[in-house]
mmCIF file of C-alpha atoms in Angstrom:
data_model
loop_
_atom_site.group_PDB
_atom_site.id
_atom_site.type_symbol
_atom_site.label_atom_id
_atom_site.label_comp_id
_atom_site.label_asym_id
_atom_site.label_seq_id
_atom_site.Cartn_x
_atom_site.Cartn_y
_atom_site.Cartn_z
ATOM 1 C CA MET A 1 -8.087 7.991 -15.717
ATOM 2 C CA SER A 2 -6.982 11.491 -16.178
ATOM 3 C CA LYS A 3 -3.240 11.871 -15.193
ATOM 4 C CA LYS A 4 -3.130 13.869 -12.510
ATOM 5 C CA HIS A 5 -0.511 12.940 -10.431
ATOM 6 C CA ALA A 6 4.003 11.013 -9.767
ATOM 7 C CA SER A 7 10.895 10.103 -10.108
ATOM 8 C CA GLN A 8 14.162 8.558 -9.070
ATOM 9 C CA ALA A 9 15.071 7.790 -5.666
ATOM 10 C CA ASP A 10 13.481 7.468 -2.321
ATOM 11 C CA LYS A 11 15.302 7.395 1.104
ATOM 12 C CA THR A 12 15.401 3.791 0.882
ATOM 13 C CA GLY A 13 17.447 4.054 -2.569
ATOM 14 C CA GLY A 14 14.811 2.940 -4.706
ATOM 15 C CA LYS A 15 12.370 4.114 -7.483
ATOM 16 C CA ILE A 16 9.275 6.757 -6.454
ATOM 17 C CA GLY A 17 7.203 8.454 -8.192
ATOM 18 C CA ASP A 18 6.248 8.138 -11.941
ATOM 19 C CA GLU A 19 9.344 5.480 -12.167
ATOM 20 C CA MET A 20 7.632 3.842 -9.253
ATOM 21 C CA GLU A 21 4.621 3.192 -11.201
ATOM 22 C CA GLN A 22 6.531 1.657 -14.321
ATOM 23 C CA VAL A 23 8.135 -1.350 -11.950
ATOM 24 C CA TYR A 24 7.011 -4.799 -11.165
ATOM 25 C CA GLY A 25 5.126 -4.534 -14.267
ATOM 26 C CA ASN A 26 3.232 -1.308 -14.085
ATOM 27 C CA TYR A 27 1.323 -2.821 -11.072
ATOM 28 C CA PHE A 28 0.786 0.390 -9.006
ATOM 29 C CA SER A 29 -0.547 2.306 -11.987
ATOM 30 C CA ASN A 30 -2.212 -0.391 -14.048
ATOM 31 C CA GLU A 31 -5.655 0.232 -14.575
ATOM 32 C CA GLY A 32 -6.982 -3.416 -13.885
ATOM 33 C CA ALA A 33 -5.687 -3.325 -10.312
ATOM 34 C CA LEU A 34 -6.784 0.255 -9.877
ATOM 35 C CA ASP A 35 -10.484 -0.730 -11.169
ATOM 36 C CA LYS A 36 -10.278 -3.900 -8.700
ATOM 37 C CA PHE A 37 -9.466 -1.539 -5.857
ATOM 38 C CA LEU A 38 -11.982 0.855 -6.737
ATOM 39 C CA GLU A 39 -14.427 -2.073 -7.014
ATOM 40 C CA ALA A 40 -13.574 -3.280 -3.457
ATOM 41 C CA LEU A 41 -15.056 -0.037 -2.121
ATOM 42 C CA THR A 42 -18.073 0.708 -4.554
ATOM 43 C CA SER A 43 -19.392 -2.543 -4.054
ATOM 44 C CA ARG A 44 -19.792 -1.886 -0.352
ATOM 45 C CA ASN A 45 -21.317 1.702 -0.952
ATOM 46 C CA LEU A 46 -18.661 2.659 0.929
ATOM 47 C CA PHE A 47 -18.848 6.365 -0.377
ATOM 48 C CA GLU A 48 -22.963 6.477 -0.707
ATOM 49 C CA GLU A 49 -23.062 5.489 2.916
ATOM 50 C CA LEU A 50 -20.249 7.524 4.238
ATOM 51 C CA SER A 51 -21.591 10.766 2.476
ATOM 52 C CA GLU A 52 -24.814 9.928 4.438
ATOM 53 C CA ARG A 53 -23.375 8.929 7.849
ATOM 54 C CA THR A 54 -21.107 12.059 8.083
ATOM 55 C CA GLN A 55 -23.235 14.523 6.884
ATOM 56 C CA THR A 56 -20.809 16.809 6.068
ATOM 57 C CA GLU A 57 -20.313 19.031 2.649
ATOM 58 C CA ARG A 58 -17.643 17.296 1.377
ATOM 59 C CA LEU A 59 -15.714 13.749 1.948
ATOM 60 C CA LYS A 60 -12.387 14.527 3.591
ATOM 61 C CA ILE A 61 -9.935 11.676 2.532
ATOM 62 C CA LEU A 62 -6.359 10.920 3.094
ATOM 63 C CA GLU A 63 -3.665 8.580 1.318
ATOM 64 C CA ILE A 64 -0.848 7.646 3.247
ATOM 65 C CA GLY A 65 2.445 6.634 1.819
ATOM 66 C CA ALA A 66 0.710 7.713 -1.209
ATOM 67 C CA ASN A 67 3.889 8.069 -3.598
ATOM 68 C CA ASN A 68 2.532 10.315 -6.119
ATOM 69 C CA GLY A 69 -0.929 9.898 -4.830
ATOM 70 C CA VAL A 70 -2.152 7.760 -7.986
ATOM 71 C CA VAL A 71 -4.830 5.875 -5.775
ATOM 72 C CA GLY A 72 -6.160 8.566 -3.911
ATOM 73 C CA GLU A 73 -6.349 10.564 -7.579
ATOM 74 C CA TYR A 74 -8.234 7.332 -8.972
ATOM 75 C CA VAL A 75 -10.533 7.158 -6.270
ATOM 76 C CA SER A 76 -10.821 11.162 -6.914
ATOM 77 C CA ASN A 77 -11.721 10.920 -10.284
ATOM 78 C CA TYR A 78 -14.213 8.609 -9.398
ATOM 79 C CA LEU A 79 -15.898 10.714 -6.957
ATOM 80 C CA GLU A 80 -15.990 13.616 -9.342
ATOM 81 C CA SER A 81 -17.704 11.829 -11.836
ATOM 82 C CA ARG A 82 -20.425 10.930 -9.196
ATOM 83 C CA ASN A 83 -20.648 14.697 -8.196
ATOM 84 C CA ILE A 84 -19.740 13.630 -4.562
ATOM 85 C CA GLU A 85 -17.664 16.385 -3.362
ATOM 86 C CA HIS A 86 -14.527 15.672 -1.375
ATOM 87 C CA GLN A 87 -11.001 16.973 -0.244
ATOM 88 C CA LEU A 88 -8.113 14.655 -1.015
ATOM 89 C CA VAL A 89 -4.983 14.866 0.726
ATOM 90 C CA ILE A 90 -1.927 12.689 0.055
ATOM 91 C CA SER A 91 1.135 12.123 2.197
ATOM 92 C CA ASP A 92 4.750 10.485 1.607
ATOM 93 C CA MET A 93 8.046 10.614 3.156
ATOM 94 C CA ASN A 94 9.582 11.627 0.110
ATOM 95 C CA LYS A 95 9.073 15.325 -0.835
ATOM 96 C CA GLN A 96 10.176 14.334 -4.351
ATOM 97 C CA ALA A 97 6.802 11.907 -5.053
ATOM 98 C CA LEU A 98 4.780 14.487 -3.743
ATOM 99 C CA GLN A 99 6.056 16.987 -6.026
ATOM 100 C CA ASP A 100 5.280 14.798 -9.135
ATOM 101 C CA ASN A 101 1.362 15.069 -8.299
ATOM 102 C CA ASN A 102 0.527 18.140 -10.613
ATOM 103 C CA ASN A 103 -3.346 18.158 -9.449
ATOM 104 C CA PRO A 104 -3.340 21.995 -7.763
ATOM 105 C CA ASP A 105 -6.776 20.571 -6.029
ATOM 106 C CA THR A 106 -4.830 18.003 -4.438
ATOM 107 C CA LEU A 107 -3.134 19.075 -0.987
ATOM 108 C CA LYS A 108 0.407 17.257 -0.323
ATOM 109 C CA ILE A 109 2.037 16.813 2.687
ATOM 110 C CA LYS A 110 5.108 15.021 3.916
ATOM 111 C CA PHE A 111 5.165 13.562 7.011
ATOM 112 C CA ASP A 112 5.868 9.810 8.731
ATOM 113 C CA ASN A 113 2.768 7.677 8.883
ATOM 114 C CA LYS A 114 3.568 7.125 12.854
ATOM 115 C CA GLN A 115 2.981 10.638 13.159
ATOM 116 C CA ILE A 116 0.119 12.078 11.459
ATOM 117 C CA PRO A 117 0.215 15.753 12.079
ATOM 118 C CA PHE A 118 -4.083 16.132 11.891
ATOM 119 C CA ILE A 119 -6.079 16.352 14.953
ATOM 120 C CA LYS A 120 -8.575 13.782 16.040
ATOM 121 C CA ASN A 121 -11.667 12.935 13.507
ATOM 122 C CA SER A 122 -10.357 14.507 10.402
ATOM 123 C CA PHE A 123 -10.655 12.063 7.934
ATOM 124 C CA ASP A 124 -13.454 10.384 6.844
ATOM 125 C CA LEU A 125 -11.850 8.143 4.414
ATOM 126 C CA ILE A 126 -8.423 7.014 4.887
ATOM 127 C CA LEU A 127 -6.464 4.668 2.016
ATOM 128 C CA SER A 128 -3.316 2.965 2.224
ATOM 129 C CA ARG A 129 -1.894 0.733 -0.331
ATOM 130 C CA SER A 130 0.953 -1.814 0.068
ATOM 131 C CA VAL A 131 2.629 0.347 2.491
ATOM 132 C CA THR A 132 2.452 -0.729 6.147
ATOM 133 C CA HIS A 133 4.428 -3.721 5.896
ATOM 134 C CA TYR A 134 7.423 -1.450 4.827
ATOM 135 C CA GLU A 135 7.493 -0.371 8.834
ATOM 136 C CA SER A 136 10.637 -2.266 10.100
ATOM 137 C CA THR A 137 9.009 -3.669 13.644
ATOM 138 C CA SER A 138 5.439 -4.479 14.642
ATOM 139 C CA GLU A 139 5.368 -1.991 17.271
ATOM 140 C CA ASP A 140 6.076 0.896 14.541
ATOM 141 C CA LYS A 141 2.988 -0.732 12.258
ATOM 142 C CA LYS A 142 0.941 -0.972 15.125
ATOM 143 C CA GLN A 143 1.614 3.122 15.996
ATOM 144 C CA VAL A 144 0.826 3.838 12.192
ATOM 145 C CA LEU A 145 -2.320 1.738 12.790
ATOM 146 C CA SER A 146 -3.427 3.739 15.916
ATOM 147 C CA ASP A 147 -2.335 7.407 14.695
ATOM 148 C CA VAL A 148 -4.421 6.442 11.643
ATOM 149 C CA LYS A 149 -7.863 5.557 14.227
ATOM 150 C CA ARG A 150 -6.828 8.720 15.987
ATOM 151 C CA VAL A 151 -7.315 11.202 12.775
ATOM 152 C CA LEU A 152 -10.115 9.052 11.685
ATOM 153 C CA THR A 153 -13.859 10.213 12.196
ATOM 154 C CA ASP A 154 -16.044 8.230 14.115
ATOM 155 C CA GLN A 155 -18.484 7.289 10.902
ATOM 156 C CA GLY A 156 -14.574 6.988 9.043
ATOM 157 C CA VAL A 157 -13.495 4.147 7.321
ATOM 158 C CA PHE A 158 -9.653 2.894 7.038
ATOM 159 C CA VAL A 159 -9.147 1.022 3.695
ATOM 160 C CA ASN A 160 -6.100 -0.965 3.855
ATOM 161 C CA GLN A 161 -4.554 -2.805 0.922
ATOM 162 C CA ALA A 162 -2.385 -5.152 2.879
ATOM 163 C CA VAL A 163 0.248 -8.177 1.854
ATOM 164 C CA ALA A 164 -1.104 -11.170 2.892
ATOM 165 C CA PHE A 165 0.980 -14.139 2.377
ATOM 166 C CA GLU A 166 -0.766 -17.622 3.114
ATOM 167 C CA THR A 167 2.470 -19.208 5.143
ATOM 168 C CA LYS A 168 4.879 -17.638 7.979
ATOM 169 C CA ALA A 169 7.629 -19.587 6.029
ATOM 170 C CA GLU A 170 7.120 -17.779 2.937
ATOM 171 C CA ILE A 171 6.976 -13.906 4.340
ATOM 172 C CA ASN A 172 10.153 -14.892 5.925
ATOM 173 C CA LEU A 173 11.667 -15.542 3.042
ATOM 174 C CA LEU A 174 10.490 -12.330 1.173
ATOM 175 C CA LEU A 175 11.414 -10.260 4.527
ATOM 176 C CA ASN A 176 15.175 -12.074 4.495
ATOM 177 C CA ILE A 177 15.426 -11.463 0.993
ATOM 178 C CA HIS A 178 14.999 -7.636 0.938
ATOM 179 C CA GLU A 179 17.011 -7.593 3.906
ATOM 180 C CA ILE A 180 19.867 -8.459 1.544
ATOM 181 C CA VAL A 181 19.670 -4.788 -0.105
ATOM 182 C CA ASP A 182 19.301 -3.556 3.312
ATOM 183 C CA LYS A 183 15.577 -2.919 2.872
ATOM 184 C CA HIS A 184 13.862 -4.006 6.332
ATOM 185 C CA MET A 185 9.816 -4.656 6.436
ATOM 186 C CA ASN A 186 7.379 -6.225 8.845
ATOM 187 C CA GLY A 187 5.289 -8.165 6.715
ATOM 188 C CA GLY A 188 2.638 -10.985 7.897
ATOM 189 C CA THR A 189 0.418 -13.974 7.073
ATOM 190 C CA GLU A 190 -3.248 -12.978 6.451
ATOM 191 C CA ALA A 191 -4.158 -14.340 10.091
ATOM 192 C CA GLU A 192 -1.696 -11.838 11.302
ATOM 193 C CA VAL A 193 -2.241 -8.972 9.520
ATOM 194 C CA LEU A 194 -6.115 -9.355 10.340
ATOM 195 C CA GLU A 195 -5.194 -9.707 13.978
ATOM 196 C CA SER A 196 -2.482 -6.538 14.099
ATOM 197 C CA HIS A 197 -5.519 -4.433 12.497
ATOM 198 C CA ARG A 198 -8.280 -5.933 15.142
ATOM 199 C CA GLU A 199 -5.890 -5.063 17.844
ATOM 200 C CA VAL A 200 -6.427 -1.212 16.866
ATOM 201 C CA PHE A 201 -9.959 -1.056 15.219
ATOM 202 C CA ASP A 202 -13.133 -2.025 16.505
ATOM 203 C CA THR A 203 -14.096 -3.786 13.299
ATOM 204 C CA VAL A 204 -12.124 -5.083 10.429
ATOM 205 C CA ASP A 205 -13.692 -7.066 7.508
ATOM 206 C CA VAL A 206 -12.140 -8.407 4.907
ATOM 207 C CA SER A 207 -13.441 -7.581 1.280
ATOM 208 C CA GLU A 208 -14.300 -10.708 -0.846
ATOM 209 C CA VAL A 209 -13.003 -8.343 -4.054
ATOM 210 C CA LYS A 210 -10.253 -10.580 -5.772
ATOM 211 C CA LEU A 211 -7.198 -8.396 -6.336
ATOM 212 C CA PRO A 212 -4.554 -9.279 -9.075
ATOM 213 C CA LYS A 213 -1.288 -10.017 -7.468
ATOM 214 C CA LEU A 214 1.919 -8.021 -7.985
ATOM 215 C CA LYS A 215 4.556 -10.357 -9.888
ATOM 216 C CA ALA A 216 8.257 -9.322 -9.102
ATOM 217 C CA ASP A 217 11.448 -11.018 -10.856
ATOM 218 C CA LYS A 218 15.207 -10.860 -10.981
ATOM 219 C CA SER A 219 15.249 -7.639 -13.427
ATOM 220 C CA GLY A 220 11.912 -5.905 -11.646
ATOM 221 C CA PHE A 221 13.404 -6.252 -8.548
ATOM 222 C CA MET A 222 16.773 -4.906 -9.450
ATOM 223 C CA GLU A 223 14.654 -1.743 -11.122
ATOM 224 C CA ARG A 224 12.848 -1.270 -8.114
ATOM 225 C CA TYR A 225 15.709 -0.760 -5.542
ATOM 226 C CA ASN A 226 18.325 0.741 -8.025
ATOM 227 C CA ILE A 227 20.900 -2.495 -7.246
ATOM 228 C CA GLU A 228 24.377 -2.108 -8.816
ATOM 229 C CA GLN A 229 25.842 -5.794 -8.130
ATOM 230 C CA GLN A 230 23.146 -7.460 -9.752
ATOM 231 C CA GLU A 231 24.716 -10.879 -10.462
ATOM 232 C CA GLN A 232 25.960 -11.183 -6.910
ATOM 233 C CA VAL A 233 22.561 -9.984 -5.189
ATOM 234 C CA ALA A 234 20.570 -12.483 -7.618
ATOM 235 C CA ASN A 235 22.868 -15.079 -6.505
ATOM 236 C CA LYS A 236 22.280 -14.877 -2.942
ATOM 237 C CA ILE A 237 18.420 -14.354 -3.119
ATOM 238 C CA LYS A 238 18.781 -18.029 -4.980
ATOM 239 C CA GLU A 239 20.603 -19.377 -2.213
ATOM 240 C CA LYS A 240 17.980 -18.456 0.205
ATOM 241 C CA ILE A 241 15.120 -19.174 -1.909
ATOM 242 C CA LYS A 242 16.072 -22.642 -2.217
ATOM 243 C CA LYS A 243 16.865 -23.303 1.004
ATOM 244 C CA VAL A 244 13.130 -23.250 1.805
ATOM 245 C CA ASP A 245 11.111 -26.227 0.640
ATOM 246 C CA GLU A 246 8.522 -25.394 -2.403
ATOM 247 C CA GLU A 247 5.509 -26.512 -0.944
ATOM 248 C CA LYS A 248 6.168 -23.875 1.915
ATOM 249 C CA ARG A 249 6.937 -21.268 -0.849
ATOM 250 C CA PRO A 250 3.826 -21.460 -3.047
ATOM 251 C CA HIS A 251 4.311 -17.999 -4.438
ATOM 252 C CA VAL A 252 7.632 -17.947 -4.705
ATOM 253 C CA SER A 253 10.022 -19.820 -7.534
ATOM 254 C CA VAL A 254 13.653 -20.220 -8.550
ATOM 255 C CA GLY A 255 15.517 -21.714 -11.576
ATOM 256 C CA GLU A 256 18.212 -19.923 -13.653
ATOM 257 C CA ASN A 257 16.069 -16.539 -12.391
ATOM 258 C CA PHE A 258 13.654 -16.009 -9.420
ATOM 259 C CA SER A 259 10.409 -14.581 -9.362
ATOM 260 C CA TRP A 260 7.448 -14.281 -6.302
ATOM 261 C CA SER A 261 3.810 -12.868 -6.258
ATOM 262 C CA VAL A 262 2.464 -11.039 -3.801
ATOM 263 C CA PRO A 263 -0.805 -11.476 -2.909
ATOM 264 C CA TYR A 264 -3.019 -9.021 -1.066
ATOM 265 C CA ARG A 265 -6.364 -8.308 0.693
ATOM 266 C CA ILE A 266 -8.364 -5.461 1.572
ATOM 267 C CA LEU A 267 -9.254 -4.764 4.781
ATOM 268 C CA PHE A 268 -12.270 -2.248 5.800
ATOM 269 C CA CYS A 269 -11.397 -0.981 9.455
ATOM 270 C CA LYS A 270 -13.597 1.167 12.115
ATOM 271 C CA ASN A 271 -13.481 2.782 14.843
#
């Protein structure tokens, strides 16, 4: 993959841009993880179907919560190799992250995902990767999905790599851990994630492609959010984890250190 994209701290005080790609074992820039995301799309002949159904000169693609646009650019590179005409737009709430994308052909726009500044039926393909759970309430997350639906063409597809834990106890534990460092999220179990998308979109399918899990530990978590009082925060996190029975948190472990892995599912949503 050619590097066409994305620094220091976003509005939450965490890593963004190129630096965000380096946390959690380079998960967000790891070519293996990106390949699996792309495989989920190509295994459904998604690009060929979109090109045929939309009957436009070029596919219009939007990546929301894009950071520096690593996913959008990865998809764009693939399309270029197949001579499929397209225009890529990436968005993020942090201007610095967008500026780290140095591809002159990519349009970069700062906006809130709940208020996408495009008219109805603007995009054939909308991409999101580990983004929607950062909305602090269920209502906010539904607003994001509703606005995505609005700007998606009638024949278009929204592809969302969503956090999807198995148990409610486990997702609640991870949400509580993030609240220790004042990061408020709204995640859910796989069933809840599916239900929230089906409330908005007419059709929601789950990819059979198995994605690698994001693996987080003490050092990665502290680096992600630029935590200063690391031992104090780490002790609070370990106390939270120990209060949940091990069988209820299969992806979370604790000892001298703590760690967890984040399971993802890719959802294909259509109007």
